PDB file of C-alpha atoms in Angstrom:
ATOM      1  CA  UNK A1430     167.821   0.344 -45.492  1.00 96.00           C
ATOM      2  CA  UNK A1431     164.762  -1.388 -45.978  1.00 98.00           C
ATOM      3  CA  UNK A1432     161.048   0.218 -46.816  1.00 98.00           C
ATOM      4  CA  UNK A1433     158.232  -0.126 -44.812  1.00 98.00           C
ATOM      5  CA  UNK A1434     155.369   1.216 -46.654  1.00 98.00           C
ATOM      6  CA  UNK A1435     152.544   1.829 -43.543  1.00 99.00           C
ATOM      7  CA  UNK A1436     150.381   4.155 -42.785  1.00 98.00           C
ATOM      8  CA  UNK A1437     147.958   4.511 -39.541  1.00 98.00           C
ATOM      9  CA  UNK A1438     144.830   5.221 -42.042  1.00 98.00           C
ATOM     10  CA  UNK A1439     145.222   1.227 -42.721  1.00 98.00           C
ATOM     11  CA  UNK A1440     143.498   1.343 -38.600  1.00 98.00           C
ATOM     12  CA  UNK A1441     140.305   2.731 -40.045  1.00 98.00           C
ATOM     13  CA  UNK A1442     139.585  -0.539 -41.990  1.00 98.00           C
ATOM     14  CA  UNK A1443     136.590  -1.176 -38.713  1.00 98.00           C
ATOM     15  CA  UNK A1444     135.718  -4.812 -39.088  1.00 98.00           C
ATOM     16  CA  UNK A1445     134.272  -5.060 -35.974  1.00 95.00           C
ATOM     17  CA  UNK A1446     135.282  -5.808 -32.574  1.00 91.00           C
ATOM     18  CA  UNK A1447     135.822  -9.711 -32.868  1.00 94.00           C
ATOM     19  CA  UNK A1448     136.543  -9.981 -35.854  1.00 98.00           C
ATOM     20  CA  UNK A1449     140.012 -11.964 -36.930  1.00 98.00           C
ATOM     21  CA  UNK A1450     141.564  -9.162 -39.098  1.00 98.00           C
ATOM     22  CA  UNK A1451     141.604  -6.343 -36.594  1.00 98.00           C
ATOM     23  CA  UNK A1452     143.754  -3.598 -37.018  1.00 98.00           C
ATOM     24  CA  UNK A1453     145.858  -4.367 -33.750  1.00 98.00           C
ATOM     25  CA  UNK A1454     147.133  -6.824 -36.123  1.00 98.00           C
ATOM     26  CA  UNK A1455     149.312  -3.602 -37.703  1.00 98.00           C
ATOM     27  CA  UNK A1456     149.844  -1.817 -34.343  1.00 98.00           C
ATOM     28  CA  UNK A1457     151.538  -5.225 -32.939  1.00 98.00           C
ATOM     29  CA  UNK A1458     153.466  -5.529 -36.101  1.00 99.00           C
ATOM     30  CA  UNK A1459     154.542  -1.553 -35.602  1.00 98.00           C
ATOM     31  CA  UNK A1460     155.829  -2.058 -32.396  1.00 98.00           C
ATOM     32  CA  UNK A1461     157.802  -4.748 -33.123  1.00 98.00           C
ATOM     33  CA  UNK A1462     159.428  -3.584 -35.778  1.00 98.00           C
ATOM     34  CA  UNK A1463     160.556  -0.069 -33.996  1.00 98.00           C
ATOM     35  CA  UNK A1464     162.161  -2.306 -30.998  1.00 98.00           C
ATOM     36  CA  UNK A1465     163.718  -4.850 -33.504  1.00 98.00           C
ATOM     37  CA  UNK A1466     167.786  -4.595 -33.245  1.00 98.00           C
ATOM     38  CA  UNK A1467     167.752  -3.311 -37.022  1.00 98.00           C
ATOM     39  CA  UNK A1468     165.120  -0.518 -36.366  1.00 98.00           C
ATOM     40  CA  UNK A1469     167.519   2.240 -37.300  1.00 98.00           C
ATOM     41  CA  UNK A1470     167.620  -0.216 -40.881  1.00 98.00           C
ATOM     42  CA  UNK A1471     164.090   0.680 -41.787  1.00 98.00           C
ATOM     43  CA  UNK A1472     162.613   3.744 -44.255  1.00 98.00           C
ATOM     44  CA  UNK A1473     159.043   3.846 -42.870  1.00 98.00           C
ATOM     45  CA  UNK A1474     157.329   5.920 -45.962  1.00 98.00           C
ATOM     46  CA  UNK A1475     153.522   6.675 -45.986  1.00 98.00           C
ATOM     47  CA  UNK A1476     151.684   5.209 -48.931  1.00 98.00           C
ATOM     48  CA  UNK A1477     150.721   8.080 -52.045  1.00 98.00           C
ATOM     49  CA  UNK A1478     147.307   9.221 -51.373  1.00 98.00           C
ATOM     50  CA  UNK A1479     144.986   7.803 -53.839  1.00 96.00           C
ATOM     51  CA  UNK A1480     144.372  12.059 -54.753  1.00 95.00           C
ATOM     52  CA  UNK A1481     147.695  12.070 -55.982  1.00 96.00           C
ATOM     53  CA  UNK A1482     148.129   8.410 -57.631  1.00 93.00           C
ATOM     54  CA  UNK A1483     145.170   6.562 -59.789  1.00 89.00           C
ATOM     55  CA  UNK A1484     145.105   3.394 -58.823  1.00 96.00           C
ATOM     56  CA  UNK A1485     141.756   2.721 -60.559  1.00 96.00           C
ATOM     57  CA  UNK A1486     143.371   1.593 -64.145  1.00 96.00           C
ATOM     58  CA  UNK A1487     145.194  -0.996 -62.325  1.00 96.00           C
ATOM     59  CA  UNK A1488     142.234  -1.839 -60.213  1.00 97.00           C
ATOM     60  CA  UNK A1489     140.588  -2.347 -63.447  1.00 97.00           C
ATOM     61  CA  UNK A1490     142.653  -4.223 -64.977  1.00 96.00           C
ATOM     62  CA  UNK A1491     142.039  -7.331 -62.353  1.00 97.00           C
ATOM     63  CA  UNK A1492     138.300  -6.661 -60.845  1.00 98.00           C
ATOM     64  CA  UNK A1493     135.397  -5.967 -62.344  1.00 98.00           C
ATOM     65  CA  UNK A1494     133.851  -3.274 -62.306  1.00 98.00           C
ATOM     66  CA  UNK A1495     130.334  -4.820 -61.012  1.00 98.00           C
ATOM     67  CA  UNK A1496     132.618  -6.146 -57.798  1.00 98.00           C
ATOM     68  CA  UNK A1497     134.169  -2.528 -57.305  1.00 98.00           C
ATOM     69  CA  UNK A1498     131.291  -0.482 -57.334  1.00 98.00           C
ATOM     70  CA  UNK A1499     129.680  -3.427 -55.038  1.00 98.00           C
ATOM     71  CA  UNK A1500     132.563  -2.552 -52.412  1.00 98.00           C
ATOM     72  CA  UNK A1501     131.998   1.685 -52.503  1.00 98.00           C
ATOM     73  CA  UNK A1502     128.263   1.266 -52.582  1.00 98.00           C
ATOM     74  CA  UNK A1503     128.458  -0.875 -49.372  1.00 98.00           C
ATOM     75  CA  UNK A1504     131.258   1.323 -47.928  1.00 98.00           C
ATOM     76  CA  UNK A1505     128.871   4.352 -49.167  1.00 98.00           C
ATOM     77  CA  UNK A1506     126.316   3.540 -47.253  1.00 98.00           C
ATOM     78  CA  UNK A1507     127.905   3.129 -44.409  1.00 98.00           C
ATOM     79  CA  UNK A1508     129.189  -0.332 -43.951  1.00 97.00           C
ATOM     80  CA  UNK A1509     127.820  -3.864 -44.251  1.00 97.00           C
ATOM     81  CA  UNK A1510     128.797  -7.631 -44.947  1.00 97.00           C
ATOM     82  CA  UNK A1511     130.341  -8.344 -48.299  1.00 96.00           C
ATOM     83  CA  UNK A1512     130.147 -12.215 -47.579  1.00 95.00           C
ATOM     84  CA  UNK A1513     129.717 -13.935 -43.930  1.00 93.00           C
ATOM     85  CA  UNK A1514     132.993 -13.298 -42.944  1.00 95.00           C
ATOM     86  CA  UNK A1515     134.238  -9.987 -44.989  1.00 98.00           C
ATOM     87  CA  UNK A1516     132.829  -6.856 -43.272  1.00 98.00           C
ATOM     88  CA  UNK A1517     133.298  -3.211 -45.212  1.00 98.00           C
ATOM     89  CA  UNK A1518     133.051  -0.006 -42.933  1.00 98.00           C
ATOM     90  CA  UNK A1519     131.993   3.126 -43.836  1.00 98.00           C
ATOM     91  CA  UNK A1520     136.183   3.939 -44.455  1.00 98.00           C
ATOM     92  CA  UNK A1521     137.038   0.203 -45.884  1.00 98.00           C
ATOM     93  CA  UNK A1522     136.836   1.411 -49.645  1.00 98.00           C
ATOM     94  CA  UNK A1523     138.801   4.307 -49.218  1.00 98.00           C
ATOM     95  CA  UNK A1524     141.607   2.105 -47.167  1.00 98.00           C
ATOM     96  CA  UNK A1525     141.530  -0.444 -49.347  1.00 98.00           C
ATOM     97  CA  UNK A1526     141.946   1.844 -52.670  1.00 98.00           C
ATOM     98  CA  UNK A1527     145.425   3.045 -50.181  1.00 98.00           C
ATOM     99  CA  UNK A1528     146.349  -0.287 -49.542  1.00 98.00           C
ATOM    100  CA  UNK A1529     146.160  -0.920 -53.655  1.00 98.00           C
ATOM    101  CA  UNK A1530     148.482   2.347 -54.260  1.00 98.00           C
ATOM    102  CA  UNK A1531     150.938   0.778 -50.828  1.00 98.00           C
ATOM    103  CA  UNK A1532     151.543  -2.266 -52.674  1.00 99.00           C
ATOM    104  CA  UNK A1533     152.259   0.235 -56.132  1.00 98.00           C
ATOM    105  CA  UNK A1534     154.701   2.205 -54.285  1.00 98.00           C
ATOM    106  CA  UNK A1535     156.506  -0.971 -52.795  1.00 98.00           C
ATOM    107  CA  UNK A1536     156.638  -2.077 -56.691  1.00 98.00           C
ATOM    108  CA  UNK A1537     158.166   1.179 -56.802  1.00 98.00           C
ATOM    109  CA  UNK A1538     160.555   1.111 -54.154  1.00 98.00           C
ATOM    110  CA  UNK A1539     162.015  -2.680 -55.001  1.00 98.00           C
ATOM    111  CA  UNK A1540     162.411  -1.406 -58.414  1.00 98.00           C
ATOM    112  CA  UNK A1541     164.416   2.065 -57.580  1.00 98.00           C
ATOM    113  CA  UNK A1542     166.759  -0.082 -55.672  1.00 97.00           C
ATOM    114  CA  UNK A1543     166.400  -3.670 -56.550  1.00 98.00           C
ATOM    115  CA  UNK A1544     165.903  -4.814 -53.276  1.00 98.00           C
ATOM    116  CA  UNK A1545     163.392  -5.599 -51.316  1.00 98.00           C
ATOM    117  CA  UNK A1546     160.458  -4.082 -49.625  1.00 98.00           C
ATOM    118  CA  UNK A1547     157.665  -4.754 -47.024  1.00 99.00           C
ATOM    119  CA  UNK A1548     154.257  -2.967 -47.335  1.00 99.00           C
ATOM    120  CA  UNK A1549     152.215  -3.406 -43.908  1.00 98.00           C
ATOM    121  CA  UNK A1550     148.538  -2.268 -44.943  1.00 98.00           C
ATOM    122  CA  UNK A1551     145.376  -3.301 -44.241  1.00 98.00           C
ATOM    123  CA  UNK A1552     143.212  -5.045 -45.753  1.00 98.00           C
ATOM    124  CA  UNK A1553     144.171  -8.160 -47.556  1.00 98.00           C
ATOM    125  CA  UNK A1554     143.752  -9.203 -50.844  1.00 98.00           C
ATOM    126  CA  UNK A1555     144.371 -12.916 -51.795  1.00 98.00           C
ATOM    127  CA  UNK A1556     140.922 -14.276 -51.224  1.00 98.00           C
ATOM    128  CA  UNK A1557     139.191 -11.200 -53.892  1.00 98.00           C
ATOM    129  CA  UNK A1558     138.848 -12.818 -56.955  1.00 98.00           C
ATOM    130  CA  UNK A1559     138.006 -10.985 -59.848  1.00 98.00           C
ATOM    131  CA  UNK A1560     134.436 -10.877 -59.689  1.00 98.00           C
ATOM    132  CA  UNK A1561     133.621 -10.896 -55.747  1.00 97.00           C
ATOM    133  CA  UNK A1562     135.845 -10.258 -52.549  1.00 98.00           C
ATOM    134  CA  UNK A1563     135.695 -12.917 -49.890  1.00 98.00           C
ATOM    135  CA  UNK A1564     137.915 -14.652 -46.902  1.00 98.00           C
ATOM    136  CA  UNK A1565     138.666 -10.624 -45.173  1.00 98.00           C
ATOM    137  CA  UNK A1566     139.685  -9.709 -48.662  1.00 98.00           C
ATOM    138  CA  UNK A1567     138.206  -6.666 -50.880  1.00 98.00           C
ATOM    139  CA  UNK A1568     140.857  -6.287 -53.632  1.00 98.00           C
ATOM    140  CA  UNK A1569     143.383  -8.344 -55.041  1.00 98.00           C
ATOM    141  CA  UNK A1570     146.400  -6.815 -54.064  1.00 98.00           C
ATOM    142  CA  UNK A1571     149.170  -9.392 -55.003  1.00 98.00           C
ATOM    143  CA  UNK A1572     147.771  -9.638 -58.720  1.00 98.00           C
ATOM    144  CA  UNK A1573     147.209  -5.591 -58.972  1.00 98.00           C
ATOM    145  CA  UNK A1574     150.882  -5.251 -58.301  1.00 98.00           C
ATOM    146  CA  UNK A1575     151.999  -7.938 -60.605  1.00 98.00           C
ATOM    147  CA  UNK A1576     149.858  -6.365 -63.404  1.00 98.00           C
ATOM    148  CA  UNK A1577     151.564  -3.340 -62.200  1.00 98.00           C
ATOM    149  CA  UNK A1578     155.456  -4.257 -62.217  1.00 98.00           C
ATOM    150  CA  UNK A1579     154.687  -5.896 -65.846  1.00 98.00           C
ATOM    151  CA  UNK A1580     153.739  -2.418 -66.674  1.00 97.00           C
ATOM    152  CA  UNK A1581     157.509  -1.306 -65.615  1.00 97.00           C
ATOM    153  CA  UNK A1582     160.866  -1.226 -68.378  1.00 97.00           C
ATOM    154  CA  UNK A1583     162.726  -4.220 -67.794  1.00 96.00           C
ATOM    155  CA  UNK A1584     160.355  -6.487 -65.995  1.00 98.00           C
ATOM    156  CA  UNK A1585     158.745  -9.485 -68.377  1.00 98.00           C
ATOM    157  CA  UNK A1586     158.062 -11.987 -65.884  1.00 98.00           C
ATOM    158  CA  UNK A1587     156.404 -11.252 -62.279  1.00 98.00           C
ATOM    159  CA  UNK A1588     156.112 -14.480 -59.861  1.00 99.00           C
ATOM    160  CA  UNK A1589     154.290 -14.765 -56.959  1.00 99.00           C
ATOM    161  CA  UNK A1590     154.893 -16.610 -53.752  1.00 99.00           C
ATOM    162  CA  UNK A1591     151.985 -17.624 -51.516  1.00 99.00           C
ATOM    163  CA  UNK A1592     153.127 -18.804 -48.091  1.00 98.00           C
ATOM    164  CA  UNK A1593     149.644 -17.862 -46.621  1.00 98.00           C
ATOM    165  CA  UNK A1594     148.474 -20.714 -44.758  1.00 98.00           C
ATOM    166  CA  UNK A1595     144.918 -20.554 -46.687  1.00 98.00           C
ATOM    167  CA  UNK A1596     145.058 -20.917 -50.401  1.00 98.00           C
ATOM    168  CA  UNK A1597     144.914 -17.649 -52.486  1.00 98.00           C
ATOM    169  CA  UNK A1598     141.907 -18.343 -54.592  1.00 98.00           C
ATOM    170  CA  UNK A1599     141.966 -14.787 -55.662  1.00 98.00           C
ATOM    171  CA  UNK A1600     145.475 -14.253 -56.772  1.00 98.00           C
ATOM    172  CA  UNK A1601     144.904 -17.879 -58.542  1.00 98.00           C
ATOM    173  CA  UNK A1602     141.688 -16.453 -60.323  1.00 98.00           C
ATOM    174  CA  UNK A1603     143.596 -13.656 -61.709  1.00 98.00           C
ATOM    175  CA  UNK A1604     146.867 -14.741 -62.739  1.00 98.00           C
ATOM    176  CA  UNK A1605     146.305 -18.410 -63.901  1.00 98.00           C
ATOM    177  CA  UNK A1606     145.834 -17.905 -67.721  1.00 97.00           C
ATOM    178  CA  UNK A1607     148.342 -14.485 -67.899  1.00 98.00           C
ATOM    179  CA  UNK A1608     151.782 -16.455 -69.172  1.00 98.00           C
ATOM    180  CA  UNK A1609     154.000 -13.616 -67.383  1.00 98.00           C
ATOM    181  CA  UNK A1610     152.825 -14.281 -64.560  1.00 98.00           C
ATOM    182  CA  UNK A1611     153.391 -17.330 -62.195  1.00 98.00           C
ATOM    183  CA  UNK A1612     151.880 -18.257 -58.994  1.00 98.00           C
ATOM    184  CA  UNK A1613     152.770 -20.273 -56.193  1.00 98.00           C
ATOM    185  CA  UNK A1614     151.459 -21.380 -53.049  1.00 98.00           C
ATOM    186  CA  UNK A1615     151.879 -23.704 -50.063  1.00 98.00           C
ATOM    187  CA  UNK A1616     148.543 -24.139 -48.055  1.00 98.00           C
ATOM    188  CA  UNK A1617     146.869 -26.287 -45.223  1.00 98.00           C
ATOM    189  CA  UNK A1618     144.717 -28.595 -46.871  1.00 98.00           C
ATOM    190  CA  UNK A1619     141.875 -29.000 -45.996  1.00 98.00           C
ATOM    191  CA  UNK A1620     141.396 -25.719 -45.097  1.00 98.00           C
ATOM    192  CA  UNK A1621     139.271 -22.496 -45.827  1.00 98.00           C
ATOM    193  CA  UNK A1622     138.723 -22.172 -49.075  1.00 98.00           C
ATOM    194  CA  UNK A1623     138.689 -25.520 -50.529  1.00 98.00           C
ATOM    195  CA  UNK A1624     140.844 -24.437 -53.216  1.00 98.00           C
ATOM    196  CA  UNK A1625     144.397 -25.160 -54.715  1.00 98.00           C
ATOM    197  CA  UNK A1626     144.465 -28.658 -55.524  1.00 98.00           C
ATOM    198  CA  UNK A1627     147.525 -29.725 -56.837  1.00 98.00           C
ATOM    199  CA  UNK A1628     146.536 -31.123 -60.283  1.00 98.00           C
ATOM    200  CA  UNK A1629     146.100 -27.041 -61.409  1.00 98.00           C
ATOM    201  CA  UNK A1630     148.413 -25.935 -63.554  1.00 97.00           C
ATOM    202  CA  UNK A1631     147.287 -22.907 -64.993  1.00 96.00           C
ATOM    203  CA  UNK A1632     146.935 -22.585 -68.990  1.00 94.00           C
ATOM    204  CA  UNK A1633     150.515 -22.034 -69.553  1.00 97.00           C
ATOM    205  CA  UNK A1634     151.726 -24.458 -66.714  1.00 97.00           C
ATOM    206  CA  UNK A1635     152.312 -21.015 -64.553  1.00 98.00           C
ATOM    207  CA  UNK A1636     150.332 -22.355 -61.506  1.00 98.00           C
ATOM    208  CA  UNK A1637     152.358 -24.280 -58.411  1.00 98.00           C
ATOM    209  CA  UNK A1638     149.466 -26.035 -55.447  1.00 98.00           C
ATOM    210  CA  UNK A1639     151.127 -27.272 -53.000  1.00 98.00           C
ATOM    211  CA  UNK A1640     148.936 -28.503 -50.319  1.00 98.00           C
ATOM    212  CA  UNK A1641     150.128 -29.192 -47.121  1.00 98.00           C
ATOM    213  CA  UNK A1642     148.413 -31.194 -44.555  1.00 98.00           C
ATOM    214  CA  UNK A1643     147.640 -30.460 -40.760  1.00 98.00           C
ATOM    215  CA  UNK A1644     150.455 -30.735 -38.601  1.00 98.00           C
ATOM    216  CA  UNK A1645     152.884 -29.840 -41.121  1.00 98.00           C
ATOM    217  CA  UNK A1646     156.399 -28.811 -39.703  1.00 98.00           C
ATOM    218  CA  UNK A1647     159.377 -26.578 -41.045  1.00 98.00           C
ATOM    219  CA  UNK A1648     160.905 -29.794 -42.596  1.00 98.00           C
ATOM    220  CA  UNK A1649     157.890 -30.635 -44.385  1.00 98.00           C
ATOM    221  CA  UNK A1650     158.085 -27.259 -45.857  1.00 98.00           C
ATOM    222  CA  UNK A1651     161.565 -27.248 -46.453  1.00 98.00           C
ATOM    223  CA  UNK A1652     161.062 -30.639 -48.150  1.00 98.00           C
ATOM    224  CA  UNK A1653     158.624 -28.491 -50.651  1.00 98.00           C
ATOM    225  CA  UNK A1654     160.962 -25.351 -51.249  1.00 98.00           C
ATOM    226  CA  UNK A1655     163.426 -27.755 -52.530  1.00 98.00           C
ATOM    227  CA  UNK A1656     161.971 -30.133 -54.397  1.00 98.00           C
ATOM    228  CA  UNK A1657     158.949 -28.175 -55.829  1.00 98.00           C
ATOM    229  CA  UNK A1658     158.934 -24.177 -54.872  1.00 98.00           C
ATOM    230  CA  UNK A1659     162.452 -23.709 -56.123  1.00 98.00           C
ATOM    231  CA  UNK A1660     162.525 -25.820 -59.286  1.00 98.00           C
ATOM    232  CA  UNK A1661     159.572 -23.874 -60.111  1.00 98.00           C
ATOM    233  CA  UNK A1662     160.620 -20.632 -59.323  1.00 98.00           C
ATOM    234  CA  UNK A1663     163.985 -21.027 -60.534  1.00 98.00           C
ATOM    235  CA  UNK A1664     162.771 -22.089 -64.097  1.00 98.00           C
ATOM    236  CA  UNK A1665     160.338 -19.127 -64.332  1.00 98.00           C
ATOM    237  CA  UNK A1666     162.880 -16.537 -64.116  1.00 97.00           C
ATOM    238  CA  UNK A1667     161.260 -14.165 -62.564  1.00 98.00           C
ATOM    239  CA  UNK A1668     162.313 -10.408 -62.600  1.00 98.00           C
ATOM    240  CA  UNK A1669     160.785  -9.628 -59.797  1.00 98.00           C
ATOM    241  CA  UNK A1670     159.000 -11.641 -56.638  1.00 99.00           C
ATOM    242  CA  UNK A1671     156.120 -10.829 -54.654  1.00 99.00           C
ATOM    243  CA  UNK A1672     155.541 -12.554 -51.795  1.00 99.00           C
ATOM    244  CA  UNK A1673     151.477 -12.755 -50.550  1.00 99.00           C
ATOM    245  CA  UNK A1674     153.279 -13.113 -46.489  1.00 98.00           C
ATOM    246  CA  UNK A1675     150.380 -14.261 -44.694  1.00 98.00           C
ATOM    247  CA  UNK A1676     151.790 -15.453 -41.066  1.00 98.00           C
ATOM    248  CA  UNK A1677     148.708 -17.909 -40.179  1.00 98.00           C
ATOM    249  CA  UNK A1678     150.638 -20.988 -40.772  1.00 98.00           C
ATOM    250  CA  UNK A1679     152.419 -20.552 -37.364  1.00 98.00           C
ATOM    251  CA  UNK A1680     151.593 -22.755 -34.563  1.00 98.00           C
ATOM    252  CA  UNK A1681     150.392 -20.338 -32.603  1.00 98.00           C
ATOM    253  CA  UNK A1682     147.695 -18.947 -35.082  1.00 98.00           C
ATOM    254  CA  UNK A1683     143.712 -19.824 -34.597  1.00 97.00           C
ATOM    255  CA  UNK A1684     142.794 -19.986 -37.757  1.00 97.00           C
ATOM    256  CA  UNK A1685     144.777 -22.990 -38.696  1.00 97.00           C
ATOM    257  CA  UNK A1686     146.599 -26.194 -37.747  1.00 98.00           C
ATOM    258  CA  UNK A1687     150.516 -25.930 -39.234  1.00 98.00           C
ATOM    259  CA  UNK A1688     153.417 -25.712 -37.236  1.00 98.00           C
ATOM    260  CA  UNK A1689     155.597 -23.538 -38.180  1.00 98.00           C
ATOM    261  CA  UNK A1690     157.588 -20.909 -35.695  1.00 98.00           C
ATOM    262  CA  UNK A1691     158.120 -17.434 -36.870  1.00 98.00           C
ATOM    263  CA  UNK A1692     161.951 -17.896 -37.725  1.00 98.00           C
ATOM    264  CA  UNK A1693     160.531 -20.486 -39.675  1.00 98.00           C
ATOM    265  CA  UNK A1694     159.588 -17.745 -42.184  1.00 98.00           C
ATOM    266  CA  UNK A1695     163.085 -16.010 -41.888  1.00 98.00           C
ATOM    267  CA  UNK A1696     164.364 -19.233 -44.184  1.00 98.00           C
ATOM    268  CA  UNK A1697     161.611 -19.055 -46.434  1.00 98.00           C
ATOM    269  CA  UNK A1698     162.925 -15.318 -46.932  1.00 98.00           C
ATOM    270  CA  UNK A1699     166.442 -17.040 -47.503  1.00 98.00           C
ATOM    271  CA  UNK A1700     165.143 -18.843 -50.629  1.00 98.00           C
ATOM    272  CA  UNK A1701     163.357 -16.100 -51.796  1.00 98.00           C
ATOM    273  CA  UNK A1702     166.538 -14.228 -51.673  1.00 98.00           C
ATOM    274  CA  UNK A1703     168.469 -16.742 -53.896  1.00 97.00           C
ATOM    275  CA  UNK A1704     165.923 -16.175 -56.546  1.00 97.00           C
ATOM    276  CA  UNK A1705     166.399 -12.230 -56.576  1.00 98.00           C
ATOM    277  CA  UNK A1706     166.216  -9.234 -54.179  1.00 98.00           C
ATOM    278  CA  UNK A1707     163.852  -7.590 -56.638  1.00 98.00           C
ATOM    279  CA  UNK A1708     161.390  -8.788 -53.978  1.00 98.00           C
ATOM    280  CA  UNK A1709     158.386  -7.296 -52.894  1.00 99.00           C
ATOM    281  CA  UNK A1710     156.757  -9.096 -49.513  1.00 99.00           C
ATOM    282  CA  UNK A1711     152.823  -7.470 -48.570  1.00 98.00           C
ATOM    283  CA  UNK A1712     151.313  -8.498 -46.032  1.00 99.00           C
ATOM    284  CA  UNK A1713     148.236 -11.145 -46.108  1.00 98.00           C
ATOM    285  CA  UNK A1714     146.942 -13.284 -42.836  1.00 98.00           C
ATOM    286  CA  UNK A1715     148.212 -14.034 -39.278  1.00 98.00           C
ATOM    287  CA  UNK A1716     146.160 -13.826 -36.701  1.00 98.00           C
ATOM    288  CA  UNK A1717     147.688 -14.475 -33.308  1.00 98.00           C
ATOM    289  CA  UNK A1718     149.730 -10.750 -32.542  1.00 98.00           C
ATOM    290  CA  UNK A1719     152.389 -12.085 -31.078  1.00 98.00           C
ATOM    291  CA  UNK A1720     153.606 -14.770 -33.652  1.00 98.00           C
ATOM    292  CA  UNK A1721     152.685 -12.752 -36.265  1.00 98.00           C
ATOM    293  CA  UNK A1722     155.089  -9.540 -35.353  1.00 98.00           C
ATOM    294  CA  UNK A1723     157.664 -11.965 -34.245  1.00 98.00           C
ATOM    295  CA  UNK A1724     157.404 -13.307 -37.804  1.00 98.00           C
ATOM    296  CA  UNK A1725     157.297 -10.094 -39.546  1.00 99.00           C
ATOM    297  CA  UNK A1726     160.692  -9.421 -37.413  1.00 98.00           C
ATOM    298  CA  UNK A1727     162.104 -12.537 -38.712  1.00 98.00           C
ATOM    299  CA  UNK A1728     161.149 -12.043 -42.701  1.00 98.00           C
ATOM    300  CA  UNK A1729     162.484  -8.430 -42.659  1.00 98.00           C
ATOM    301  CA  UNK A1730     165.893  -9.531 -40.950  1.00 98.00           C
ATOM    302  CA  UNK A1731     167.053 -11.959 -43.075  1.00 98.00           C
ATOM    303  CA  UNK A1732     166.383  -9.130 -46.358  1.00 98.00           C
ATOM    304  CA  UNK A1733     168.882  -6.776 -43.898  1.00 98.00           C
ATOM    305  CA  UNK A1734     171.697  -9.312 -43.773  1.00 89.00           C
TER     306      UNK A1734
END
């Protein structure tokens, strides 16, 4: 069995009827999950309700509390822009606090049965730096959890994988100078946000760029996993993996220009899987539904063989 941490609440994120990050983005996902040929293989369990979990200590312990209070003001009075393209709703700070404690209960999960887990929430998290949420995201929930499963017995060194097609700037901005903590990502460059250059290593060499350039194919990527992702993963020894499994590097996708299919992600999951099954994948970008459910589909099946 495999846990899908979702919850319909992750809907009321309202960002507006054109906007990229729509919540159909979850309901396609849904759907094609429950038809998949391993849907009697999947735990769906609703995220704790923030009344019943704090999430706050470990939202503190990444953002400021200046950008947090900037998000529930906006939310408070009900909605507005927190940059150009990252609307809040009057319900966005409330979702997003229950997309923080999804991503602690998939922590959770992988731990309780050291393998892995999928948390489908709403919104994302791996543009939010530490002082300001940008790029669709409000909180940074990739670094949260890391912080998060370092907090847990037996886990000294969290690692996280960034197969996002847009760099993480957030995650980066977090993690970069915490030495239990590495970071890894392959991203379109150039490409929203101008970010990830390959030259940063991170103060204790715990940061991975790997920018990939327009047009980029499965081979080019599988090129990288060997001769760069895995090396570097491998010699991290991470106890646990999460995966920041954004789906807009498929050919299909509007926001970007890679061209990757969506089994193309079920042998990324394949690598991961060498490294350990303590692995926790959360969802980030992917905008075109179809490619992006079909990719979901493919990342959760190869965890099931």
């Amino acid at each position: 069995m495999l846990p899908v941490i979702y919850s319909d609440e992750f809907l009321l994120h309202d960002t507006g009827s054109y906007h990229p990050e729509r919540p159909q983005r979850l309901t396609a996902i849904v759907n094609a999950l429950q038809a998949a040929h391993y849907a009697d293989k999947l735990e769906w369990q609703v995220p704790t309700p923030v009344e019943e979990r704090s999430v706050m200590p470990m939202l503190e312990k990444v953002h400021s509390r200046s950008h947090i209070e900037r998000v529930q003001r906006i939310a408070e009075n009900g909605g507005g822009l927190l940059d150009g393209d990252t609307p809040i709703s009057k319900s966005s700070y409330d979702i997003a606090l229950l997309a923080v404690s999804a991503w602690l209960d998939g922590v959770d999960r992988v731990l309780a049965t050291s393998n892995p887990a999928f948390v489908l929430a709403r919104p994302p998290g791996h543009h939010a730096e530490r002082d300001r949420g940008m790029g669709f995201c409000l909180f940074s929930n990739a670094a949260i959890a890391a912080y998060y499963a370092l907090s847990q017995p037996g886990i000294k060194r969290v690692a996280i994988l960034d197969w996002d097609v847009h760099h993480g700037n957030g995650t980066q901005n977090i993690v970069e100078n915490h030495p239990r903590i590495a970071y890894c990502s392959l991203h379109q460059s150039p490409c929203y946000p101008g970010t990830g250059y390959a030259d940063e290593r991170g103060e204790y060499k715990n940061v991975l760029n790997i920018p990939m350039i327009p047009g980029s194919a499965v081979a080019e990527y599988r090129m990288e996993f060997e001769s760069q992702v895995m090396p570097f993963l491998s010699r991290f020894k991470p106890d646990f993996l999460i995966v920041s499994a954004g789906y807009d590097a498929n050919a299909a996708d509007p926001l970007a220009s890679i061209e990757l299919l969506p089994q193309d992600f079920g042998l990324f999951t394949d690598y991961c899987l060498q490294l350990t099954r303590k692995i926790l994948f959360g969802l980030e970008g992917g905008y075109d539904l179809t490619a992006l459910a079909q990719s979901v589909v493919a990342t959760i099946e190869r965890c099931l063989i």
